[in-house]
Coordinates of C-alpha atoms and ligand atoms in Angstrom, one line a residue:
X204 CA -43.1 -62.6 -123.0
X205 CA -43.3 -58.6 -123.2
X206 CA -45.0 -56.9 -120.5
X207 CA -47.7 -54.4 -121.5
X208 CA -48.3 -51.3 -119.9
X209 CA -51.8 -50.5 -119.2
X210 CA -52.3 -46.7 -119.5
X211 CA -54.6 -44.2 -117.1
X212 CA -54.9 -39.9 -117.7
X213 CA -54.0 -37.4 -115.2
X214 CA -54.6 -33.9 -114.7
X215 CA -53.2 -31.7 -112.0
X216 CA -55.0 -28.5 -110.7
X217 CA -53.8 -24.9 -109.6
X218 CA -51.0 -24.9 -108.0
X219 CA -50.5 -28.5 -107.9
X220 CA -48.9 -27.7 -111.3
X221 CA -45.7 -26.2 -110.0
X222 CA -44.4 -29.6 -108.8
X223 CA -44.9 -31.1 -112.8
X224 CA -42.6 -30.4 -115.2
X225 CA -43.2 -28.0 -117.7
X226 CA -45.1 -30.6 -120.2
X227 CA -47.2 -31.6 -117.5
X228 CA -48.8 -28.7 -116.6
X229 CA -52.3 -28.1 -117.0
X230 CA -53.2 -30.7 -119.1
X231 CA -54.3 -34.2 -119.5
X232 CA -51.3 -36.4 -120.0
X233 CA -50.9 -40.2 -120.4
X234 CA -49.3 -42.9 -117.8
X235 CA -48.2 -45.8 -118.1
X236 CA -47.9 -48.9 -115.3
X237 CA -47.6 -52.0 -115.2
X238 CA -48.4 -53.0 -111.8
X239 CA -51.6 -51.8 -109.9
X240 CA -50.8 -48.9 -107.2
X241 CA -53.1 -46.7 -104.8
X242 CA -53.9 -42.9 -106.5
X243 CA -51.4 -42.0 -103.7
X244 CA -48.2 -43.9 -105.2
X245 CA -49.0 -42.2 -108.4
X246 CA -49.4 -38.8 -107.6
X247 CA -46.3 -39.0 -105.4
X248 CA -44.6 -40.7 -107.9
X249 CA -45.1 -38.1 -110.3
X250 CA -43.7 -35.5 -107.5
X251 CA -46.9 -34.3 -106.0
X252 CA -46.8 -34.4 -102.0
X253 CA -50.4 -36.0 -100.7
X254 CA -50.4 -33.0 -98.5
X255 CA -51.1 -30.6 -101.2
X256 CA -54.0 -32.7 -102.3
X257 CA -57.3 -32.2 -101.2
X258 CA -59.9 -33.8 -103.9
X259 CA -58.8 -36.6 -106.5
X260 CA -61.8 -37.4 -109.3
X261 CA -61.8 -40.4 -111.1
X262 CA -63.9 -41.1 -114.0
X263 CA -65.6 -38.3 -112.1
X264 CA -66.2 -39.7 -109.4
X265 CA -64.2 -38.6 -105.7
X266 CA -61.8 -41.4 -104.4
X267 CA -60.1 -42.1 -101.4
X268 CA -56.2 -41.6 -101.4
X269 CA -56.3 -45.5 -101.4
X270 CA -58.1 -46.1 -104.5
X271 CA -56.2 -48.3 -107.0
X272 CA -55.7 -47.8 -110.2
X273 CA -57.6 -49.2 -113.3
X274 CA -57.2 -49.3 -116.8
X275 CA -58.2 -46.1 -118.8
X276 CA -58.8 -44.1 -115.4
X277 CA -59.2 -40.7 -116.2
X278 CA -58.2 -38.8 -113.1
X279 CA -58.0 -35.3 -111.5
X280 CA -56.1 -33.9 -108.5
X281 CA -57.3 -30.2 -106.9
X282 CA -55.5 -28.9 -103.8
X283 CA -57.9 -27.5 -101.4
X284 CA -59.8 -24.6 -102.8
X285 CA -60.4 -21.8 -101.0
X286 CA -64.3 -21.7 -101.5
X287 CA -65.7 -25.5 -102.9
X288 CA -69.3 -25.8 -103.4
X289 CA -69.0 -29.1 -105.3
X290 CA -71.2 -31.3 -101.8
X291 CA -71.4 -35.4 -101.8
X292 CA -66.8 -35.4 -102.3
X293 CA -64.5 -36.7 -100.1
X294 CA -61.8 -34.4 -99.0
X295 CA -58.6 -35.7 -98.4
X296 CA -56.6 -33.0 -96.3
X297 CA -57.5 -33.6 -92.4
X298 CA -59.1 -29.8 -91.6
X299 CA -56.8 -27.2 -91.2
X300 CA -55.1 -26.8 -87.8
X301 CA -57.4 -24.6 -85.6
X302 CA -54.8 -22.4 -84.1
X303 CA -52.1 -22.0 -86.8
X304 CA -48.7 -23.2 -85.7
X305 CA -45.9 -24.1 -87.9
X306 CA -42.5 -25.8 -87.6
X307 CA -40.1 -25.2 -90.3
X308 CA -37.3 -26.8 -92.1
X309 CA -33.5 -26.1 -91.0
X310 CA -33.2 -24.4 -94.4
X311 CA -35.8 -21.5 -93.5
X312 CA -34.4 -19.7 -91.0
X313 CA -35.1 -16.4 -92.7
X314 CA -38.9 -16.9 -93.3
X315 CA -39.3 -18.2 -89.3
X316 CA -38.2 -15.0 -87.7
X317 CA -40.1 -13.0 -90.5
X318 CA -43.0 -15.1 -89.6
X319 CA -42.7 -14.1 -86.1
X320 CA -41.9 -11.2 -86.7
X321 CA -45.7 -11.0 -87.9
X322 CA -46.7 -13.0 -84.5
X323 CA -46.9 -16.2 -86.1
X324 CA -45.9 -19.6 -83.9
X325 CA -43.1 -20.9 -85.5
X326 CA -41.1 -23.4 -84.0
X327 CA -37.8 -23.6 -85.2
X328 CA -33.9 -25.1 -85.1
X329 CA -31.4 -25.3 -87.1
X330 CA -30.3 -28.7 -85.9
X331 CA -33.2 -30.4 -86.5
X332 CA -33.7 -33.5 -88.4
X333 CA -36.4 -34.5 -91.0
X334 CA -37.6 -37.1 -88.2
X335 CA -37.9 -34.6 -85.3
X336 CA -39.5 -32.3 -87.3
X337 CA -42.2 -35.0 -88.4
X338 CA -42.6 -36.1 -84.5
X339 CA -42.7 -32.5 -83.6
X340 CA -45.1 -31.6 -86.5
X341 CA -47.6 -34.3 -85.4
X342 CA -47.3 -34.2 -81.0
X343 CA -48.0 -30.6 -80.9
X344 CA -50.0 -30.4 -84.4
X345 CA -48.1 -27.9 -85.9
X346 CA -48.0 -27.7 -89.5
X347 CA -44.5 -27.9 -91.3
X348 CA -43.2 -25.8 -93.5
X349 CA -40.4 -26.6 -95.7
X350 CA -38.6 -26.1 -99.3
X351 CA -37.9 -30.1 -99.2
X352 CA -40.9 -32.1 -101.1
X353 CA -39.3 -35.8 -99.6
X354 CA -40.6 -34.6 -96.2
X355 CA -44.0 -34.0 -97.1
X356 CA -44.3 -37.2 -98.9
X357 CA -43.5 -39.1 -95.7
X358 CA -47.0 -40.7 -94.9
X359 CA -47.4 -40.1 -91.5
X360 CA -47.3 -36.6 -92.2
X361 CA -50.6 -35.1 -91.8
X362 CA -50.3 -30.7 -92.0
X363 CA -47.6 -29.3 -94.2
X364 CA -46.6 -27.1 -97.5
X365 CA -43.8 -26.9 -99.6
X366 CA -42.5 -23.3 -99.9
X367 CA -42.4 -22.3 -103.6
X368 CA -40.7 -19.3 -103.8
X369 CA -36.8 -18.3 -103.0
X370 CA -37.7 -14.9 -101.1
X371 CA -38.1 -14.2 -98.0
X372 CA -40.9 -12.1 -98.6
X373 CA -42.7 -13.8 -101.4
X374 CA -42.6 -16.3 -98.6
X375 CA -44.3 -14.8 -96.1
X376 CA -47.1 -13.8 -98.3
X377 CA -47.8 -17.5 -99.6
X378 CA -48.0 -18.6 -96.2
X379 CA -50.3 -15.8 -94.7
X380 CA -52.3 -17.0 -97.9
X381 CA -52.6 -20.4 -98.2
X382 CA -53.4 -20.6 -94.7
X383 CA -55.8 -17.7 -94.9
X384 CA -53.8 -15.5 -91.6
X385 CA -54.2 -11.8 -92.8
X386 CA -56.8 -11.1 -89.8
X387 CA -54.5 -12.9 -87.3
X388 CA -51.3 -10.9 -88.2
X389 CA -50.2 -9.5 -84.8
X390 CA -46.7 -7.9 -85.8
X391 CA -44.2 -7.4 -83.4
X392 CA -45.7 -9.8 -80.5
X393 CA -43.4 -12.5 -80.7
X394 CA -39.5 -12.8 -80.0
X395 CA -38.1 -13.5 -83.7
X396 CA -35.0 -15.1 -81.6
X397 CA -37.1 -17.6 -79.7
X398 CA -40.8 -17.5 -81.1
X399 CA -42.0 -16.6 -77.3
X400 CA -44.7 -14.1 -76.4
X401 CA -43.2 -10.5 -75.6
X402 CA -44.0 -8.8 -72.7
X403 CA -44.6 -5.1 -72.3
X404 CA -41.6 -4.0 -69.5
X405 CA -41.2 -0.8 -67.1
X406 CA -37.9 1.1 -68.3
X407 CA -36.5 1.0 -65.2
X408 CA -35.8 -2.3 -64.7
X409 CA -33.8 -3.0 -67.7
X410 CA -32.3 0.5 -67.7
X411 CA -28.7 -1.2 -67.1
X412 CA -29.5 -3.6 -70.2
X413 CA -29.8 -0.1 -72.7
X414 CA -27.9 1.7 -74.8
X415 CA -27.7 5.2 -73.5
X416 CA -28.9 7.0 -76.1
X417 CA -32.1 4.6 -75.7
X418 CA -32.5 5.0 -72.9
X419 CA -33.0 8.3 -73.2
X420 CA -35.4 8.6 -76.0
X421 CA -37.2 5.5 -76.2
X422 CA -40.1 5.2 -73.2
X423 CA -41.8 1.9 -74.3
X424 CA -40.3 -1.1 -73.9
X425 CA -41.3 -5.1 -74.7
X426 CA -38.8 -8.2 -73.3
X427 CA -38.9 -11.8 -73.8
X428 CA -39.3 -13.7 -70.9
X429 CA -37.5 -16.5 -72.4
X430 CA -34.4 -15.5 -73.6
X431 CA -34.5 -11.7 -72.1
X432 CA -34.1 -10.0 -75.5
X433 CA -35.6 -6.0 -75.1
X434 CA -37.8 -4.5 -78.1
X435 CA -38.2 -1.4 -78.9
X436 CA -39.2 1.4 -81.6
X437 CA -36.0 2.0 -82.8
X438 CA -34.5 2.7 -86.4
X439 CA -34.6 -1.1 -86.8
X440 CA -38.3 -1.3 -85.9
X441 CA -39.0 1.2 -88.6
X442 CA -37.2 -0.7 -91.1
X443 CA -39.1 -3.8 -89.9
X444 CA -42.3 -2.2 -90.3
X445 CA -42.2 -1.1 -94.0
X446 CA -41.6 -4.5 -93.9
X447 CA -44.9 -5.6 -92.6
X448 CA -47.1 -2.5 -94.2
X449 CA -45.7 -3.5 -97.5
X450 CA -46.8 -7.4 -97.0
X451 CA -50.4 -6.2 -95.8
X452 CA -50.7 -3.8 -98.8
X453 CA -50.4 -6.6 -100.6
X454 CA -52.5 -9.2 -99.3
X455 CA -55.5 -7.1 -98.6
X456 CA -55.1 -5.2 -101.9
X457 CA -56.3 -8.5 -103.6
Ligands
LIG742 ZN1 -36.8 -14.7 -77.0

């Protein structure tokens, strides 16, 4: 006897469309099963993390992330939008994290001490696993941040996002956006080594600890208590700085 697939229609919103391959995208498509699964298998079988997802209609109608599957469904997955004044749906992602921390992937080095470098929490090590991570992510609710999509589809996760772009700064401006931090960007208040809080320091008790041309210019001084790095304005600041004016240029320009 042939098994017949039953058939259902799904359509992917915003950016939930860069996880869908190019056909996919930003229309209604057909798919076909044969055994009855949750919303949830199907989206994330189709390569969608349930993080990203913040509303799924079907028939209209908002579901629960356990909602199974019936014949002819025609369903609709948003990610959260930044303004909804749809009332009476049921939102999927818990609320975002009060206090924005993150803790990022082993393969995003780069974007962690940029992201500090903007004073943004950002837990990182290069050692860690995908489980530590997880653990991490959820006992000191910190939301992770990675470029691997297998992570975020890991159900205990609750707070993450998968990184879309390859540079560093494009980055840095999806995460100060998706997670709405433009008026909490406090550049240069963090150690970029070691994601403490730096501390403003006399001159004359690190004098030993600086180059002497440094010490002879610079007056203002910042050190980490953690790992005893000492900050100042030098020609590296300034770099680091276009770096920051260029990123707010563009994300209050919008
Ligand atoms: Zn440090």
């Amino acid at each position: 006897m042939k098994i017949k697939p039953h058939r259902i229609h799904l359509r992917f919103y915003e950016e939930l469309n860069d996880f869908l391959p190019e056909e996919k995208r930003k229309v209604s498509f057909e798919h076909l099963y044969i055994d009855r699964t949750s919303v949830k298998d199907v989206i994330e079988s189709l390569g969608v993390p349930h993080t990203e997802v913040d509303l799924i209609l079907v028939n209209g109608k908002s579901v629960g992330f356990d909602y199974l599957i019936n014949v002819g469904d025609d369903i609709s997955v948003y990610p959260v939008f930044e303004s909804l004044d749809i009332t009476d749906v049921q939102h999927l992602r818990p609320k975002p994290l009060r206090n924005p921390k993150f803790i990022a992937d082993v393969h995003l080095g780069k974007l962690t001490r940029y992201l500090r470098m903007m004073g943004f929490d950002v837990h990182y090590k290069n050692y860690f696993d995908d489980d530590e991570i997880v653990n991490l992510s959820l006992t000191e609710k910190r939301t992770i941040l990675t470029k691997d999509r297998g992570i975020l589809k890991r159900s205990k996760v609750t707070h993450g996002y998968w990184i879309r772009s390859t540079k560093v700064r494009e980055q840095v401006i999806e995460v100060i956006k998706r997670f709405n931090l433009k008026n909490i960007i406090k550049e240069f208040s963090r150690c970029i080594d070691c994601n403490s809080l730096l501390l403003e320091i006399n001159k004359d008790k690190i004098l030993n600890e600086l180059p002497s041309k440094v010490a002879g210019s610079i007056d203002k001084f910042y050190r980490c208590p953690e790992c005893k790095k000492n900050y100042w304005e030098g020609t590296h600041y300034q770099k680091m700085l276009s770096f920051v004016n260029n990123i707010k240029e563009r994300i209050f320009d919008q």
